[in-house]
Coordinates of C-alpha atoms in Angstrom, one line a residue:
M471 CA -1.0 26.6 -3.5
M472 CA -3.3 29.3 -2.2
S473 CA -6.8 27.8 -2.0
S474 CA -7.5 25.2 -4.7
W475 CA -6.8 22.4 -2.2
L476 CA -9.7 23.5 0.0
S477 CA -12.3 21.7 -2.1
Q478 CA -10.6 18.3 -1.4
I479 CA -11.1 18.5 2.3
N480 CA -13.6 16.0 3.7
G481 CA -13.8 16.3 7.5
N482 CA -17.5 15.9 8.4
D483 CA -16.8 12.7 10.2
D484 CA -13.7 14.0 12.0
D485 CA -13.5 15.5 15.4
P486 CA -13.0 18.4 15.6
H487 CA -14.5 19.2 12.2
Y488 CA -15.6 22.8 12.8
Y489 CA -13.7 23.8 9.7
A490 CA -15.5 21.4 7.3
S491 CA -18.6 23.6 6.7
D492 CA -16.5 26.7 5.7
P493 CA -12.8 25.8 5.2
E494 CA -12.0 29.1 3.7
A495 CA -13.2 31.1 6.7
S496 CA -11.8 28.7 9.2
L497 CA -8.4 28.0 7.8
I498 CA -7.2 30.9 5.7
T499 CA -5.8 33.7 7.7
T500 CA -2.7 36.0 8.2
A501 CA 0.2 36.0 10.5
Q502 CA 3.0 38.2 11.7
P503 CA 6.0 36.0 12.3
T504 CA 8.5 37.6 14.7
K505 CA 11.2 35.0 15.5
F506 CA 12.3 31.5 14.4
M507 CA 14.7 29.4 16.5
L508 CA 16.5 26.0 16.2
G509 CA 18.2 24.0 19.0
T510 CA 17.6 21.1 21.3
G511 CA 14.1 20.8 22.8
A512 CA 15.3 22.0 26.2
R513 CA 16.9 25.1 24.7
V514 CA 14.0 25.9 22.5
L515 CA 11.4 25.4 25.3
S516 CA 13.5 27.4 27.7
S517 CA 13.5 30.4 25.3
I518 CA 9.7 30.0 24.8
L519 CA 9.0 29.9 28.5
S520 CA 11.0 33.0 29.3
S521 CA 8.8 34.8 26.8
C522 CA 5.7 33.4 28.5
L523 CA 6.5 35.3 31.6
E524 CA 4.9 38.2 29.7
T525 CA 1.5 36.5 30.4
N526 CA -0.9 38.8 32.2
E527 CA -4.2 36.9 32.1
E528 CA -4.1 33.6 30.3
L529 CA -1.6 31.0 29.2
I530 CA -2.5 27.9 27.2
L531 CA 0.2 25.2 26.8
V532 CA -0.4 22.2 24.7
T533 CA 2.1 19.4 24.2
C534 CA 2.0 15.7 23.3
F535 CA 4.4 14.1 25.7
W536 CA 4.8 15.2 29.3
A537 CA 7.9 13.6 30.7
K538 CA 10.3 14.2 33.6
S539 CA 13.0 16.5 32.3
K540 CA 14.7 19.8 32.5
S541 CA 11.9 21.2 30.3
Q542 CA 9.3 20.0 32.8
Q543 CA 11.2 21.7 35.6
D544 CA 11.2 24.9 33.6
V545 CA 7.5 24.8 33.2
A546 CA 7.1 24.4 36.9
T547 CA 9.4 27.4 37.4
L548 CA 7.3 29.4 35.0
L549 CA 4.1 28.6 36.9
R550 CA 5.7 29.7 40.2
K551 CA 6.8 33.0 38.7
L552 CA 3.5 33.6 37.1
S553 CA 1.8 33.0 40.4
E554 CA 4.1 35.4 42.2
K555 CA 3.3 38.0 39.5
A556 CA -0.4 37.6 40.0
V557 CA -0.2 37.8 43.8
S558 CA 2.0 40.9 43.6
R559 CA -0.8 42.8 41.8
R560 CA -2.8 42.7 45.0
D561 CA -6.2 42.9 43.2
G562 CA -7.1 39.3 43.7
S563 CA -7.0 38.4 40.0
K564 CA -5.5 35.1 39.0
I565 CA -3.7 34.1 35.9
R566 CA -5.5 31.3 34.1
V567 CA -3.2 28.4 32.9
R568 CA -4.5 25.5 30.9
L569 CA -1.9 22.7 30.6
C570 CA -2.9 20.0 28.0
F571 CA -1.1 16.9 27.0
S572 CA -1.7 13.4 25.6
S573 CA 0.9 11.0 26.9
I574 CA 2.5 10.8 30.4
S575 CA 3.0 7.0 30.9
I576 CA 2.2 3.5 29.5
T577 CA -0.3 3.1 32.4
Q578 CA -2.1 6.2 31.5
K579 CA -2.4 5.0 27.9
L580 CA -3.8 1.7 29.0
F581 CA -6.3 2.8 31.5
Q582 CA -7.3 6.4 30.6
T583 CA -10.8 6.9 29.1
S584 CA -10.9 7.2 25.3
S585 CA -13.5 9.9 25.7
L586 CA -12.5 13.1 23.9
V587 CA -13.5 15.0 27.1
G588 CA -10.4 13.4 28.5
K589 CA -9.2 13.4 32.0
I590 CA -8.8 16.4 34.4
Y591 CA -6.1 15.9 37.0
S592 CA -6.9 16.8 40.6
A593 CA -4.5 19.2 42.4
S594 CA -3.4 16.3 44.6
A595 CA -1.8 14.7 41.5
W596 CA 0.2 17.7 40.4
V597 CA 3.3 17.0 42.4
K598 CA 3.7 13.5 41.0
M599 CA 3.5 15.1 37.5
G600 CA 6.4 17.4 38.3
L601 CA 4.2 20.4 38.9
P602 CA 4.2 22.8 41.9
T603 CA 1.8 22.2 44.9
P604 CA -1.4 24.2 45.0
E605 CA 0.1 26.2 47.8
E606 CA 3.0 27.3 45.7
I607 CA 0.9 28.7 42.9
V608 CA -2.0 30.4 44.7
G609 CA -2.0 33.1 42.1
L610 CA -2.9 30.7 39.3
D611 CA -6.2 29.2 38.1
L612 CA -4.6 26.0 36.8
I613 CA -6.3 23.1 35.1
V614 CA -4.3 20.1 33.8
K615 CA -5.9 17.8 31.3
S616 CA -5.0 14.9 29.0
V617 CA -6.7 13.2 26.0
F618 CA -5.6 9.9 24.5
V619 CA -7.6 7.5 22.3
K620 CA -6.7 3.9 22.2
P621 CA -5.0 2.2 20.5
F622 CA -2.6 4.7 18.8
S623 CA -4.3 8.1 18.7
V624 CA -2.1 10.5 20.5
M625 CA -2.9 14.2 20.3
H626 CA 0.4 15.2 18.8
P627 CA 0.2 19.1 18.5
K628 CA 2.4 21.4 20.4
F629 CA 1.6 25.1 20.8
L630 CA 1.4 27.9 23.4
I631 CA -0.9 30.9 23.4
V632 CA -0.1 34.0 25.5
D633 CA -3.1 36.2 26.3
R634 CA -4.6 35.3 22.9
K635 CA -2.2 37.7 21.3
R636 CA 1.0 35.8 20.8
A637 CA 1.6 32.1 19.9
F638 CA 4.5 29.7 19.7
L639 CA 4.6 26.6 17.5
P640 CA 7.4 24.3 18.6
S641 CA 8.2 20.9 17.3
C642 CA 9.4 19.7 20.7
N643 CA 7.5 18.0 23.6
V644 CA 8.1 18.6 27.3
S645 CA 10.6 15.8 27.4
W646 CA 14.2 14.8 28.0
E647 CA 15.6 14.0 24.5
D648 CA 18.5 15.9 23.1
W649 CA 16.9 16.3 19.7
F650 CA 17.1 19.0 17.0
E651 CA 14.0 21.0 17.3
G652 CA 12.5 24.3 16.0
C653 CA 9.9 26.9 16.9
I654 CA 8.2 29.9 15.3
D655 CA 7.0 32.9 17.3
M656 CA 4.1 34.8 15.9
K657 CA 1.3 37.3 16.3
G658 CA -1.7 38.4 14.3
D659 CA -4.9 36.7 13.2
I660 CA -3.3 33.2 13.2
V661 CA -3.4 33.4 17.0
K662 CA -7.2 33.6 16.9
K663 CA -7.3 30.5 14.7
L664 CA -5.1 28.6 17.1
F665 CA -7.3 29.6 20.0
G666 CA -10.3 28.5 18.0
F667 CA -8.7 25.1 17.5
W668 CA -8.0 24.8 21.2
I669 CA -11.6 25.8 22.0
A670 CA -13.0 23.2 19.5
F671 CA -11.1 20.3 21.0
W672 CA -9.3 20.9 24.3
A673 CA -11.9 23.1 26.0
R674 CA -14.5 20.3 26.3
G675 CA -15.5 19.7 29.9
L676 CA -13.7 22.8 31.1
P677 CA -15.2 26.0 32.5
A678 CA -15.8 28.6 29.8
L679 CA -13.0 31.1 29.5
P680 CA -14.0 34.8 30.0
E681 CA -13.1 37.6 27.7
L682 CA -9.7 39.1 28.5
S683 CA -9.5 42.6 30.0
Q684 CA -6.2 43.5 28.4
S685 CA -5.6 46.1 31.0
L686 CA -2.8 44.6 33.2
I687 CA 0.7 45.8 33.3
S688 CA 3.4 43.8 31.4
Y689 CA 6.0 42.1 33.5
K690 CA 9.1 40.5 31.9
P691 CA 11.5 38.8 34.3
L692 CA 13.9 36.1 33.0
L693 CA 14.1 32.4 33.9
A694 CA 17.1 31.7 36.0
G695 CA 19.9 30.4 33.8
Q696 CA 18.2 31.5 30.6
S697 CA 21.5 32.7 29.2
E698 CA 22.8 29.1 29.4
H699 CA 20.2 27.9 27.1
M700 CA 20.8 29.8 23.9
A701 CA 19.4 28.2 20.7
I702 CA 21.7 26.8 18.0
N703 CA 20.4 29.4 15.6
T704 CA 17.8 32.1 15.9
I705 CA 16.5 34.8 13.5
S706 CA 14.2 37.7 14.1
F707 CA 12.1 38.4 11.0
S708 CA 12.5 41.8 9.4
P709 CA 9.6 44.2 10.3
E710 CA 9.3 44.8 6.6
I711 CA 7.9 41.3 6.2
G712 CA 4.8 42.5 8.1
T713 CA 1.6 40.5 7.8
I714 CA 1.7 37.5 5.5
S715 CA -0.8 34.9 4.3
A716 CA -1.1 31.8 6.4
F717 CA -3.2 28.6 6.6
L718 CA -4.1 26.7 9.8
L719 CA -3.8 23.0 9.0
P720 CA -5.4 20.8 11.6
S721 CA -5.4 17.0 11.1
P722 CA -7.9 15.3 13.5
H723 CA -7.1 11.9 15.0
H724 CA -8.5 8.7 13.6
Q725 CA -9.1 5.7 15.8
N726 CA -9.0 3.1 12.9
P727 CA -5.4 2.9 11.6
K728 CA -6.7 1.3 8.3
F729 CA -3.9 -1.3 8.2
Q730 CA -3.9 -3.3 5.0
P731 CA -1.6 -6.3 4.3
F732 CA -1.3 -5.3 0.7
G733 CA -1.4 -1.8 -0.8
S734 CA -2.2 1.3 1.1
A735 CA -5.5 2.9 2.2
A736 CA -6.1 6.4 1.2
P737 CA -5.1 8.8 4.0
P738 CA -7.8 10.8 5.8
A739 CA -8.6 14.0 3.8
T740 CA -7.6 16.4 6.6
P741 CA -6.4 19.9 5.8
L742 CA -2.8 19.1 6.6
N743 CA -2.7 15.9 4.6
I744 CA -4.5 17.5 1.6
F745 CA -2.2 20.6 1.7
L746 CA 1.0 18.5 1.6
L747 CA -0.3 16.2 -1.1
H748 CA -1.4 19.2 -3.1
A749 CA 2.1 20.7 -2.8
L750 CA 3.6 17.5 -4.2
D751 CA 0.9 16.9 -6.9
T752 CA 1.3 20.4 -8.3
A753 CA 5.2 20.4 -8.3
K754 CA 6.6 20.5 -11.8
A755 CA 9.9 21.0 -13.6
G756 CA 11.8 23.8 -11.9
S757 CA 10.0 23.4 -8.6
S758 CA 12.0 22.6 -5.4
I759 CA 10.7 21.0 -2.2
Y760 CA 12.7 20.7 1.0
I761 CA 11.4 18.1 3.5
Q762 CA 12.7 17.6 7.1
T763 CA 11.0 14.9 9.1
P764 CA 12.0 12.7 12.0
N765 CA 10.7 9.6 10.1
L766 CA 9.4 8.9 6.6
T767 CA 6.9 6.0 6.4
S768 CA 3.8 7.6 4.9
K769 CA 3.3 5.8 1.6
P770 CA 1.0 8.4 0.0
F771 CA 3.6 11.1 0.8
I772 CA 6.5 9.0 -0.5
S773 CA 4.5 8.2 -3.6
G774 CA 3.9 12.0 -4.0
I775 CA 7.6 12.6 -3.7
F776 CA 8.4 10.1 -6.5
H777 CA 5.8 11.5 -8.9
A778 CA 7.0 15.0 -8.2
L779 CA 10.5 13.9 -9.2
R780 CA 9.2 12.3 -12.4
R781 CA 7.7 15.7 -13.3
G782 CA 11.1 17.4 -12.8
A783 CA 10.8 18.8 -9.3
D784 CA 13.9 18.8 -7.1
I785 CA 13.4 17.1 -3.8
H786 CA 15.7 17.5 -0.7
I787 CA 15.1 15.3 2.3
V788 CA 16.7 15.4 5.8
T789 CA 15.6 12.7 8.2
S790 CA 16.9 10.6 11.1
R791 CA 18.3 7.1 11.4
R792 CA 17.2 4.7 14.1
L793 CA 14.6 7.0 15.6
M794 CA 11.7 5.4 17.5
I795 CA 12.1 2.1 15.7
L796 CA 9.6 0.2 17.7
E797 CA 7.0 2.9 17.2
Q798 CA 7.6 2.8 13.5
L799 CA 7.2 -0.9 13.3
V800 CA 4.0 -1.0 15.3
T801 CA 2.3 1.9 13.6
A802 CA 3.6 1.5 10.0
G803 CA 5.0 -2.0 9.7
T804 CA 8.2 -0.5 8.2
I805 CA 11.0 1.9 9.1
T806 CA 12.4 5.1 7.6
E807 CA 15.7 3.5 6.4
F808 CA 13.9 0.8 4.4
E809 CA 11.5 3.4 2.8
I810 CA 14.5 5.6 1.9
W811 CA 16.2 2.6 0.3
K812 CA 13.1 1.8 -1.7
L813 CA 12.7 5.4 -2.8
R814 CA 16.3 5.6 -3.9
R815 CA 16.1 2.3 -5.8
R816 CA 12.9 3.3 -7.6
Y817 CA 14.4 6.6 -8.5
A818 CA 17.6 5.0 -9.8
K819 CA 15.6 2.6 -11.9
Y820 CA 13.5 5.4 -13.4
M821 CA 16.7 7.4 -14.2
L822 CA 18.0 4.4 -16.3
R823 CA 15.0 4.6 -18.7
P824 CA 15.7 5.8 -22.2
D825 CA 15.4 9.6 -22.1
S826 CA 13.0 9.8 -25.1
L827 CA 12.1 13.4 -25.9
E828 CA 9.6 12.0 -28.4
L829 CA 7.6 10.6 -25.5
G830 CA 7.5 14.1 -24.0
T831 CA 8.8 12.9 -20.7
P832 CA 10.5 15.7 -18.7
R833 CA 13.9 15.2 -17.2
P834 CA 13.5 13.9 -13.7
G835 CA 14.3 16.3 -10.8
A836 CA 17.3 15.9 -8.5
L837 CA 16.9 13.8 -5.3
K838 CA 19.0 14.7 -2.4
I839 CA 18.8 12.7 0.9
G840 CA 20.6 13.2 4.1
Y841 CA 20.5 11.7 7.6
F842 CA 20.9 14.0 10.6
K843 CA 24.1 13.4 12.7
P844 CA 25.5 15.2 15.7
E845 CA 28.3 17.7 14.9
N846 CA 30.3 16.6 17.9
S847 CA 29.9 14.7 21.2
N848 CA 29.6 17.8 23.4
P849 CA 26.8 17.9 26.1
G850 CA 23.7 19.6 24.7
E851 CA 24.5 18.7 21.1
P852 CA 21.4 17.3 19.3
V853 CA 21.8 13.6 18.5
K854 CA 18.7 13.2 16.3
S855 CA 16.4 15.5 14.3
H856 CA 12.8 15.8 15.5
F857 CA 12.1 19.0 13.5
K858 CA 9.2 18.9 11.0
C859 CA 9.3 21.3 8.0
V860 CA 8.2 21.3 4.3
I861 CA 9.4 24.2 2.2
V862 CA 7.9 24.7 -1.3
D863 CA 9.6 26.8 -4.0
D864 CA 11.3 29.0 -1.4
E865 CA 7.9 30.6 -0.8
T866 CA 5.7 28.4 1.4
T867 CA 6.8 27.0 4.7
V868 CA 4.8 24.3 6.6
L869 CA 5.7 24.0 10.3
G870 CA 4.0 22.1 13.1
S871 CA 3.7 18.7 14.7
G872 CA 3.1 16.4 11.7
N873 CA 5.8 13.9 10.8
Q874 CA 5.8 12.4 7.3
D875 CA 5.1 9.0 8.8
R876 CA 2.1 6.7 8.9
A877 CA 1.1 7.6 12.5
S878 CA 0.9 11.3 11.7
W879 CA -1.0 10.7 8.4
Y880 CA -3.5 8.1 9.6
T881 CA -4.0 8.0 13.4
S882 CA -2.5 10.9 15.4
Q883 CA -4.0 14.4 15.8
E884 CA -1.7 16.9 14.2
L885 CA -1.5 20.6 13.7
G886 CA 0.4 22.6 11.1
I887 CA 0.6 26.1 9.8
A888 CA 1.6 27.1 6.3
F889 CA 3.3 30.5 6.0
V890 CA 3.2 32.0 2.5
S891 CA 6.0 34.6 2.1
K892 CA 9.2 34.5 0.0
E893 CA 11.0 36.7 2.4
A894 CA 10.0 34.7 5.5
T895 CA 10.7 31.4 3.8
I896 CA 14.1 32.3 2.6
S897 CA 15.0 33.5 6.2
I898 CA 13.9 30.2 7.6
L899 CA 15.8 28.2 5.0
E900 CA 19.0 30.2 5.6
C901 CA 18.6 29.7 9.3
L902 CA 18.1 25.9 8.8
T903 CA 21.0 25.7 6.3
E904 CA 23.4 27.3 8.8
A905 CA 22.2 25.2 11.7
L906 CA 22.5 21.9 9.8
D907 CA 26.0 22.7 8.5
G908 CA 28.1 19.7 9.6
R909 CA 25.1 17.9 11.0
V910 CA 23.8 16.0 7.9
E911 CA 25.4 13.0 6.2
Y912 CA 24.2 12.8 2.6
I913 CA 23.8 9.5 0.9
R914 CA 23.2 10.9 -2.6

């Protein structure tokens, strides 16, 4: 898993493609994971934003969807508090905030330029977007930007960078849905890689960012009501885990969806796609792969699952029913439930073959599939799962924005990070197992 997949990357025609000339230097890094949390998007983002109050000089916030919601209100509250913090220093310095998103409305998608420079919103538009007025945040140097490429290419990553020292990788958007989400909090060299990705794509058309002074005093107030937004499950990683190996896994957007009436076009050879396919292709008897995804419509990924099962790898899938049905039909021509049914039928058919040891065929691995369900009907209980995670052999965890659906694999920009550490992975898996207890309906 460590680096043999790098040679398969072909990104010279992608944008950004800064990693293509030297993937090893651009993508292989280290990380210091500090915390992992699970909960509804509102709870997860509330926790992240309270930590972002530590910002002294610069905050970068990237999301895909920017929708009217409690989370949007929390971002506005954060901006006001950061402005107050900057003004209280009385040295005239401002805190830079770069707010980047891809989708805000159908009108925006229809009429916004498809240029990758995107659109920068004037201060007069901020209030309509749920942001404070310029007069409320005089202590901030705020720039708001969106990028969307017609017809289907949303910029799907979600991440936050605080003073280029700390980063958060949530699965949730700034939106209203009560969905099951997750986030990892990290420090270390991976933050530099994330910042480099932001510079390569989102910084286009923006004023160059200066070097940080790193000399300002830390300030850590809490968001009002923070105690009311506790995550479903949270773990702090043991300091003994220390610095671990990590891979930055960008997946640039592709304007051409490559729809084919019959068969399936090969997916773009992006770092994220190649890494996931490599994980499936190298799985063998005794291997185990845990997959949690909102939807499952990527045919190359599903094919990889089946062939891993044939080689004896155990596969455990958790997904959602009736989630974004119209989007699935438009971007994939199918839905998750149908693809799950086909996978189960194909697997059952294969299991009925004569188990001929003379042919040297290994015993197939176990297939376990479950659909997320709410544990109860209480307010704040997640009703669908939007969390994205692939865990390989209890040692490698891939987190980020990428779903295992056709849109993520073929058209959307995505961003993942693979963390290689048995201790960290087992902690994440235990946290997930506890949080999902009573929230999954298994069908086999």
